[in-house]
Structures are given as structure tokens and as C-alpha cells.
Amino acid sequence: MRVDVSHRNINLRRPRGTESALGETMKILFKLTAVAALGLAFANAHAEPNKYPSRQVTIVVPFSPGGGTDTTTRLLAQKLSDLWGQSVVVENKSGAAGTIGAAQVARAKPDGYTLMMGNIGTQSINPSLYTLPYDPKTAFAPITQVVELPLILVVNSKSGIGSVKDLIDVAKKRPGELFFSSSGAGSSMQLAAEAFQQAADVKMTHVPFAGEGPAVTNLIGGQVNVTFGTVMGSGPFVKQGALKGLGVTSAKRYPTFADLPTISESGLEGYNSVSWVGLVAPAGTPKAIVDKVSQDVKAVLADTKFSEQLISQGGLPIGSSPEEFTKKINDDFLVYNKIIKANNIAIK
């Protein structure tokens, strides 16, 4: 039997209104899927801090072992390891005033498992001295300032200079003839001295050394006249009597040198030039994780015995919020950028 379909009109069109109804259905399904995805992302974002850390955390120190930043990091790493129940490893990645280690962390996966213990140099000073392979303002998520590191203005105990006022008087009478040592060009030691000269309206001559050790040794030996040393590097020599402490650079007196006045209360009102170290993470690290680490560090710093241990190592515990630390980094950049430009400080 033959079926003739040559003239049959087959209508394959959907009933009127079907297309618009189907479109509306797809839109609704898309919206529901998007809402579900957002809900899942939201849930994951908020669940993650409760699970963090679920494995080893690495804290990169962009300096050699044994320095102040390294010592503080190792003490903190042990406390965080105890708190988290996970291994916290300290990895030293030194070179180029901290920029090599910082660049490594800037490129790290922003998941909270690679952090860096930066300092005033890596975060606030280096941008004015080096051409960096990263933008420190956008490459990192500040977590917390861990400690403040005041410096001590010291002279040779045989110099006859007994106070900040004495030093200023001598420097005014002999402009450019007093030599101050530092741990290197652009270091916090030099910048503290430059800020002092600016505030006191005096002029001294800078002699940079490769580290605080030789800077202090040459002061004791009489090759230079003054330095701004750390509590750990210069403090012991003040205690022994080889050096004379004139004042501390912080806004408040330092607990282990309570008899030393601040430079501000010694006549240069408002003077405050301190170093510091603090934790940062790669930019893009979830805010919830950044906040958790910040809160956990603050809790650890609240422990009296641990706080006293840090103070004995020259660091005053801070434990700031991410927002406070961000402001600190930016404020110090503006202060030291101005000093560096005014004094034509350059790395040769």
C-alpha cells in the first residue's frame, strides 16, 4: 500500500505561548541554580574558617635565621601550632632586603596555608627604595601587627654625653662631625636617626654597616659616636655599661628599660620611630581566614607568659586587627617615603 505524503502539510510549530513559557521556565531555573550556587559558596566561605587549618601552615620569613623577625616568628609558630593542632613551619627565604621571600609569598596560592612574617622594611620602607616585582599595597592581605620593636638611642659610655639634650647640644656645636652607625642604608636604624635629626634640627653623618652587630661593635670601639639599636642588639651592652642609653624611640617607655625616658619626653615631643613585624597573606586569601588568624594571634599574645617572653626578646606585643594593620603599613609608608626623599637615601 502506498502512502502519499507529498502534499501533506505537517505543522511542527509549538502551540502558541509555548516558547515564552519555556523561556520563563529556563529563566526561573537559571535563577534557582544561581541562588543555590551562591548559597553553597556562602556556606563554604563560612565553614572554611572552622576547618582551617586542616593541614600544615608555612610562615615565610624573608630574612636569615637568628634575627629579630625570625625569632618572633618561631616563638609565635609554636604557640599557633599548639592552638591549631597542626604543624606550623617557619621557612627562611632571605635576600634583597626581604624582597625575594616577599615575592614568593605574593605569588603563593591565597588559601591561608602560606603566610609571611613581614616587617616595616618589607611592607613600608622597601617600596621607596627598590623596584619591586610586586605591588606591596595590592599583593598582600595584612593580618595583624604582632609586635612593636622600639629602638634605643645609645652612645659610648665614655663619651660624656648623658642625655638626649646633651647629644643635641653637641651635634649643634659640631654639625656633621658626629657619626651615627646603622645596619645598612634604608634600615629602620638609619631612618630613626634621620627622623631624630629632623626633629632636633641637627646634622650627623651616616655610616652604614652590614647588620646591627658591626654597627654596635664600632660604637663600642669608638669609631662612631651614636646609633639607634634594637633592644636585643644594643640592650645587653647598656646593661653591661659599655653603652649609655639616652632614650627609647617609642611613645611609651619599654618594660625592661623602664628607667630610660622616651625621646619624646626628653624634649623632642611627638618623636616616635619604631620598627615592627607582622603577619600578611597573599592577596585574595578569604577574609574569614584572615580574620581567624588575626583573632588567634591576638588570643596567643594575651597569654602573660608568652607576652613576657616576647618583651624579653625586644618586642612589645600588639595584636592589631587587619584593618588597623593595613592603616599602620600605609601610614608608615607615607612617613618614611618623605624621610627617604628628603635625605636622598638610595641603595647603591
CSV table of C-alpha atoms in Angstrom, one decimal:
chain,number,residue,atom,x,y,z
A,1,MET,CA,0.0,0.0,0.0
A,2,ARG,CA,1.3,3.4,-1.0
A,3,VAL,CA,1.0,6.3,1.3
A,4,ASP,CA,1.2,9.7,-0.4
A,5,VAL,CA,2.7,12.4,1.7
A,6,SER,CA,3.8,14.7,-1.0
A,7,HIS,CA,1.1,17.2,-0.4
A,8,ARG,CA,0.5,16.7,3.3
A,9,ASN,CA,1.0,19.9,5.3
A,10,ILE,CA,2.8,18.8,8.5
A,11,ASN,CA,2.7,21.6,11.1
A,12,LEU,CA,5.7,21.3,13.5
A,13,ARG,CA,5.1,24.6,15.3
A,14,ARG,CA,4.6,24.5,19.1
A,15,PRO,CA,1.3,25.7,20.4
A,16,ARG,CA,1.0,29.5,20.8
A,17,GLY,CA,2.6,30.7,24.0
A,18,THR,CA,4.8,27.6,24.5
A,19,GLU,CA,8.1,29.5,23.6
A,20,SER,CA,7.5,32.3,26.1
A,21,ALA,CA,6.5,29.8,28.7
A,22,LEU,CA,9.6,27.7,28.1
A,23,GLY,CA,11.8,30.9,28.3
A,24,GLU,CA,10.3,31.9,31.6
A,25,THR,CA,10.9,28.4,32.9
A,26,MET,CA,14.5,28.5,31.9
A,27,LYS,CA,15.0,31.9,33.5
A,28,ILE,CA,13.5,30.6,36.7
A,29,LEU,CA,15.7,27.5,36.6
A,30,PHE,CA,18.8,29.7,36.0
A,31,LYS,CA,17.9,31.9,38.9
A,32,LEU,CA,17.4,29.0,41.2
A,33,THR,CA,20.7,27.5,40.1
A,34,ALA,CA,22.5,30.8,40.7
A,35,VAL,CA,20.9,31.2,44.1
A,36,ALA,CA,21.9,27.6,45.0
A,37,ALA,CA,25.5,28.2,43.9
A,38,LEU,CA,25.7,31.4,45.8
A,39,GLY,CA,24.3,29.7,48.9
A,40,LEU,CA,26.8,26.9,48.5
A,41,ALA,CA,29.7,29.4,48.1
A,42,PHE,CA,28.4,31.4,51.1
A,43,ALA,CA,28.2,28.2,53.2
A,44,ASN,CA,31.7,27.1,52.1
A,45,ALA,CA,33.2,30.5,52.8
A,46,HIS,CA,31.8,30.5,56.3
A,47,ALA,CA,32.5,26.9,57.0
A,48,GLU,CA,36.2,27.1,55.9
A,49,PRO,CA,37.5,29.1,58.9
A,50,ASN,CA,36.0,26.4,61.2
A,51,LYS,CA,38.0,23.8,59.3
A,52,TYR,CA,41.1,25.9,59.0
A,53,PRO,CA,43.8,24.9,59.3
A,54,SER,CA,43.3,21.3,58.3
A,55,ARG,CA,47.0,20.8,57.4
A,56,GLN,CA,50.4,22.3,57.7
A,57,VAL,CA,50.8,26.1,57.6
A,58,THR,CA,54.0,27.7,56.4
A,59,ILE,CA,55.2,31.1,57.6
A,60,VAL,CA,57.8,32.5,55.3
A,61,VAL,CA,60.4,34.7,57.0
A,62,PRO,CA,62.1,36.8,54.2
A,63,PHE,CA,65.3,37.1,56.3
A,64,SER,CA,68.1,34.8,57.6
A,65,PRO,CA,67.7,32.8,60.7
A,66,GLY,CA,68.5,34.3,64.0
A,67,GLY,CA,67.3,37.9,63.5
A,68,GLY,CA,64.5,39.6,65.4
A,69,THR,CA,61.9,38.8,62.8
A,70,ASP,CA,62.9,35.1,62.7
A,71,THR,CA,63.0,34.8,66.5
A,72,THR,CA,59.5,36.3,66.9
A,73,THR,CA,58.1,34.1,64.1
A,74,ARG,CA,59.5,30.9,65.7
A,75,LEU,CA,58.1,31.7,69.1
A,76,LEU,CA,54.7,32.5,67.6
A,77,ALA,CA,54.7,29.5,65.2
A,78,GLN,CA,55.0,27.1,68.2
A,79,LYS,CA,52.1,28.8,70.0
A,80,LEU,CA,49.8,28.7,66.9
A,81,SER,CA,50.8,25.0,66.3
A,82,ASP,CA,49.7,24.2,69.9
A,83,LEU,CA,46.4,26.2,69.4
A,84,TRP,CA,45.5,24.7,66.0
A,85,GLY,CA,46.8,21.2,66.5
A,86,GLN,CA,48.6,21.5,63.1
A,87,SER,CA,52.2,21.9,62.2
A,88,VAL,CA,53.3,25.5,61.6
A,89,VAL,CA,56.6,25.5,59.7
A,90,VAL,CA,59.0,28.5,59.5
A,91,GLU,CA,60.7,28.8,56.2
A,92,ASN,CA,63.6,31.4,55.8
A,93,LYS,CA,63.8,32.8,52.3
A,94,SER,CA,66.3,35.7,52.6
A,95,GLY,CA,67.8,38.1,50.1
A,96,ALA,CA,67.5,41.6,48.7
A,97,ALA,CA,66.2,43.1,52.0
A,98,GLY,CA,63.3,40.7,52.2
A,99,THR,CA,62.1,41.2,48.6
A,100,ILE,CA,62.8,37.6,47.4
A,101,GLY,CA,60.8,36.0,50.2
A,102,ALA,CA,58.0,38.6,49.8
A,103,ALA,CA,57.8,38.0,46.1
A,104,GLN,CA,57.5,34.2,46.7
A,105,VAL,CA,54.5,34.8,49.1
A,106,ALA,CA,52.9,37.3,46.8
A,107,ARG,CA,52.7,34.5,44.1
A,108,ALA,CA,51.6,31.8,46.6
A,109,LYS,CA,48.1,30.3,46.5
A,110,PRO,CA,45.8,32.5,48.6
A,111,ASP,CA,44.3,29.7,50.7
A,112,GLY,CA,45.8,30.7,54.1
A,113,TYR,CA,48.4,27.9,54.2
A,114,THR,CA,51.3,30.2,53.1
A,115,LEU,CA,51.8,33.3,55.2
A,116,MET,CA,54.7,35.8,55.7
A,117,MET,CA,56.1,37.5,58.7
A,118,GLY,CA,56.9,40.8,57.1
A,119,ASN,CA,58.3,43.9,58.9
A,120,ILE,CA,58.4,47.6,58.5
A,121,GLY,CA,61.1,47.2,55.8
A,122,THR,CA,59.3,44.8,53.5
A,123,GLN,CA,55.9,46.4,53.8
A,124,SER,CA,56.5,50.2,54.4
A,125,ILE,CA,60.1,51.1,53.5
A,126,ASN,CA,61.2,48.9,50.6
A,127,PRO,CA,58.7,50.4,48.1
A,128,SER,CA,60.6,53.7,48.4
A,129,LEU,CA,64.0,52.1,47.9
A,130,TYR,CA,63.6,49.3,45.4
A,131,THR,CA,61.9,48.5,42.1
A,132,LEU,CA,59.8,45.6,43.4
A,133,PRO,CA,58.4,42.7,41.3
A,134,TYR,CA,55.1,43.2,43.1
A,135,ASP,CA,53.0,46.0,44.5
A,136,PRO,CA,53.1,45.7,48.3
A,137,LYS,CA,49.8,47.6,48.6
A,138,THR,CA,47.9,45.1,46.5
A,139,ALA,CA,50.0,41.9,46.7
A,140,PHE,CA,49.2,41.1,50.4
A,141,ALA,CA,46.3,40.9,52.8
A,142,PRO,CA,47.5,42.3,56.1
A,143,ILE,CA,46.5,40.1,59.0
A,144,THR,CA,48.0,41.6,62.2
A,145,GLN,CA,50.9,43.5,63.6
A,146,VAL,CA,52.4,41.0,66.0
A,147,VAL,CA,55.0,43.2,67.9
A,148,GLU,CA,56.4,46.7,68.0
A,149,LEU,CA,60.2,46.9,68.1
A,150,PRO,CA,61.3,50.1,69.8
A,151,LEU,CA,64.9,51.2,69.3
A,152,ILE,CA,67.3,52.6,72.0
A,153,LEU,CA,69.3,55.8,71.3
A,154,VAL,CA,72.8,54.8,72.6
A,155,VAL,CA,76.2,56.4,72.8
A,156,ASN,CA,79.6,55.1,74.0
A,157,SER,CA,79.6,55.2,77.8
A,158,LYS,CA,82.9,57.1,77.8
A,159,SER,CA,81.5,59.9,75.5
A,160,GLY,CA,80.5,62.2,78.3
A,161,ILE,CA,77.0,62.5,76.7
A,162,GLY,CA,74.4,61.7,79.4
A,163,SER,CA,71.1,62.7,77.9
A,164,VAL,CA,69.2,63.5,74.7
A,165,LYS,CA,69.7,67.2,75.4
A,166,ASP,CA,73.4,66.7,75.7
A,167,LEU,CA,73.6,64.9,72.4
A,168,ILE,CA,71.6,67.6,70.6
A,169,ASP,CA,73.8,70.3,72.1
A,170,VAL,CA,77.0,68.6,70.9
A,171,ALA,CA,75.5,67.9,67.5
A,172,LYS,CA,74.5,71.6,67.1
A,173,LYS,CA,78.0,72.7,68.1
A,174,ARG,CA,79.7,70.2,65.7
A,175,PRO,CA,77.4,69.9,62.7
A,176,GLY,CA,78.2,66.9,60.6
A,177,GLU,CA,81.1,65.8,62.8
A,178,LEU,CA,79.2,63.2,64.8
A,179,PHE,CA,78.9,59.8,63.1
A,180,PHE,CA,75.9,57.5,63.6
A,181,SER,CA,76.0,53.9,62.6
A,182,SER,CA,73.2,51.7,61.3
A,183,SER,CA,72.6,48.2,60.0
A,184,GLY,CA,72.5,49.5,56.4
A,185,ALA,CA,71.2,52.1,54.1
A,186,GLY,CA,67.5,52.4,54.3
A,187,SER,CA,67.3,50.4,57.5
A,188,SER,CA,64.9,51.3,60.3
A,189,MET,CA,68.0,52.2,62.4
A,190,GLN,CA,69.0,54.8,59.8
A,191,LEU,CA,65.5,56.2,59.4
A,192,ALA,CA,65.1,56.6,63.1
A,193,ALA,CA,68.3,58.6,63.2
A,194,GLU,CA,67.2,60.7,60.2
A,195,ALA,CA,63.8,61.4,61.9
A,196,PHE,CA,65.8,62.4,65.1
A,197,GLN,CA,68.0,64.8,63.1
A,198,GLN,CA,64.9,66.3,61.5
A,199,ALA,CA,63.1,66.8,64.8
A,200,ALA,CA,66.2,68.2,66.6
A,201,ASP,CA,67.4,70.2,63.7
A,202,VAL,CA,70.9,68.8,63.8
A,203,LYS,CA,73.1,67.1,61.2
A,204,MET,CA,75.1,64.0,61.8
A,205,THR,CA,77.0,61.7,59.3
A,206,HIS,CA,75.7,58.3,58.4
A,207,VAL,CA,78.0,55.2,58.5
A,208,PRO,CA,76.2,52.1,57.3
A,209,PHE,CA,77.3,48.6,58.2
A,210,ALA,CA,76.2,45.1,57.1
A,211,GLY,CA,74.0,44.5,60.1
A,212,GLU,CA,73.4,45.7,63.6
A,213,GLY,CA,76.3,43.7,65.1
A,214,PRO,CA,79.1,45.7,63.5
A,215,ALA,CA,77.2,48.9,63.9
A,216,VAL,CA,77.2,48.4,67.7
A,217,THR,CA,80.7,47.0,67.8
A,218,ASN,CA,82.1,50.1,66.1
A,219,LEU,CA,80.2,52.3,68.5
A,220,ILE,CA,81.7,50.5,71.5
A,221,GLY,CA,85.1,50.7,69.8
A,222,GLY,CA,84.8,54.5,69.4
A,223,GLN,CA,84.8,54.6,65.6
A,224,VAL,CA,81.3,56.1,65.5
A,225,ASN,CA,79.5,58.3,68.1
A,226,VAL,CA,75.9,57.2,68.2
A,227,THR,CA,73.4,54.6,67.0
A,228,PHE,CA,69.8,53.6,67.3
A,229,GLY,CA,69.9,50.0,68.2
A,230,THR,CA,67.4,47.3,69.0
A,231,VAL,CA,66.6,46.2,72.5
A,232,MET,CA,68.1,42.8,71.7
A,233,GLY,CA,71.2,44.1,69.8
A,234,SER,CA,72.1,47.1,72.0
A,235,GLY,CA,70.3,46.5,75.2
A,236,PRO,CA,72.7,44.0,76.7
A,237,PHE,CA,75.6,46.4,76.2
A,238,VAL,CA,73.6,49.1,78.0
A,239,LYS,CA,73.1,46.7,80.9
A,240,GLN,CA,76.8,45.9,81.0
A,241,GLY,CA,77.8,49.5,80.9
A,242,ALA,CA,79.6,49.6,77.6
A,243,LEU,CA,77.0,51.8,76.1
A,244,LYS,CA,74.9,54.6,77.6
A,245,GLY,CA,71.2,54.5,76.8
A,246,LEU,CA,69.8,58.0,76.3
A,247,GLY,CA,66.2,57.2,75.4
A,248,VAL,CA,63.8,54.9,73.6
A,249,THR,CA,62.2,55.7,70.3
A,250,SER,CA,58.7,54.5,71.2
A,251,ALA,CA,55.8,56.6,72.5
A,252,LYS,CA,56.0,54.8,75.9
A,253,ARG,CA,58.9,53.5,78.0
A,254,TYR,CA,59.9,50.0,77.3
A,255,PRO,CA,59.2,47.5,80.2
A,256,THR,CA,62.7,46.1,80.5
A,257,PHE,CA,64.3,49.6,80.4
A,258,ALA,CA,61.7,51.5,82.4
A,259,ASP,CA,64.4,53.8,83.7
A,260,LEU,CA,65.1,55.1,80.2
A,261,PRO,CA,62.8,58.0,79.2
A,262,THR,CA,61.3,58.2,75.7
A,263,ILE,CA,62.9,60.6,73.3
A,264,SER,CA,59.6,62.4,73.2
A,265,GLU,CA,59.6,63.1,76.9
A,266,SER,CA,63.2,64.1,76.7
A,267,GLY,CA,62.5,67.2,74.7
A,268,LEU,CA,61.5,66.1,71.2
A,269,GLU,CA,57.8,66.0,71.8
A,270,GLY,CA,55.9,63.7,69.4
A,271,TYR,CA,59.0,61.8,68.3
A,272,ASN,CA,58.1,58.2,67.6
A,273,SER,CA,60.1,55.9,65.3
A,274,VAL,CA,59.8,52.2,65.9
A,275,SER,CA,60.2,49.0,63.8
A,276,TRP,CA,57.7,46.2,63.9
A,277,VAL,CA,56.9,42.8,62.5
A,278,GLY,CA,53.5,41.4,61.4
A,279,LEU,CA,51.7,38.7,59.5
A,280,VAL,CA,50.4,39.0,56.0
A,281,ALA,CA,48.9,36.6,53.5
A,282,PRO,CA,48.8,36.6,49.7
A,283,ALA,CA,46.1,38.9,48.3
A,284,GLY,CA,42.8,37.1,47.7
A,285,THR,CA,43.0,35.0,50.9
A,286,PRO,CA,39.5,34.7,52.2
A,287,LYS,CA,38.7,37.4,54.7
A,288,ALA,CA,37.2,34.9,57.1
A,289,ILE,CA,40.5,33.1,57.3
A,290,VAL,CA,42.5,36.4,57.6
A,291,ASP,CA,40.1,37.4,60.5
A,292,LYS,CA,40.5,34.0,62.2
A,293,VAL,CA,44.3,34.1,62.1
A,294,SER,CA,44.3,37.6,63.4
A,295,GLN,CA,42.0,36.7,66.3
A,296,ASP,CA,44.0,33.6,67.1
A,297,VAL,CA,47.3,35.6,67.2
A,298,LYS,CA,45.6,38.1,69.4
A,299,ALA,CA,44.5,35.4,71.8
A,300,VAL,CA,48.0,33.9,71.9
A,301,LEU,CA,49.5,37.3,72.6
A,302,ALA,CA,47.1,37.7,75.5
A,303,ASP,CA,48.9,34.9,77.3
A,304,THR,CA,51.0,36.6,80.0
A,305,LYS,CA,54.0,34.2,80.0
A,306,PHE,CA,54.2,34.4,76.2
A,307,SER,CA,53.9,38.2,76.2
A,308,GLU,CA,56.7,38.4,78.7
A,309,GLN,CA,58.8,36.1,76.6
A,310,LEU,CA,58.4,38.4,73.6
A,311,ILE,CA,59.2,41.5,75.6
A,312,SER,CA,62.4,39.9,76.8
A,313,GLN,CA,63.3,39.4,73.1
A,314,GLY,CA,62.7,43.1,72.4
A,315,GLY,CA,59.2,43.0,71.1
A,316,LEU,CA,56.1,44.7,72.6
A,317,PRO,CA,53.0,42.6,71.8
A,318,ILE,CA,50.3,44.4,69.7
A,319,GLY,CA,47.8,42.0,68.1
A,320,SER,CA,46.0,44.6,65.8
A,321,SER,CA,43.1,43.9,63.6
A,322,PRO,CA,43.6,43.5,59.8
A,323,GLU,CA,42.1,47.0,59.3
A,324,GLU,CA,44.4,48.5,61.9
A,325,PHE,CA,47.4,46.8,60.5
A,326,THR,CA,46.6,48.0,57.0
A,327,LYS,CA,46.5,51.6,58.2
A,328,LYS,CA,49.8,51.1,60.1
A,329,ILE,CA,51.5,49.9,56.9
A,330,ASN,CA,50.1,52.8,54.8
A,331,ASP,CA,50.8,55.5,57.5
A,332,ASP,CA,54.4,54.3,57.9
A,333,PHE,CA,55.0,54.2,54.1
A,334,LEU,CA,54.0,57.9,53.9
A,335,VAL,CA,56.2,58.9,56.9
A,336,TYR,CA,59.3,57.1,55.7
A,337,ASN,CA,58.8,57.8,52.0
A,338,LYS,CA,59.0,61.5,52.9
A,339,ILE,CA,62.2,61.0,55.0
A,340,ILE,CA,63.9,58.9,52.3
A,341,LYS,CA,63.2,61.5,49.6
A,342,ALA,CA,64.2,64.5,51.9
A,343,ASN,CA,67.5,62.8,52.6
A,344,ASN,CA,68.2,61.4,49.1
A,345,ILE,CA,68.6,57.9,50.6
A,346,ALA,CA,69.3,55.3,47.9
A,347,ILE,CA,70.6,51.8,47.8
A,348,LYS,CA,73.9,51.7,46.0
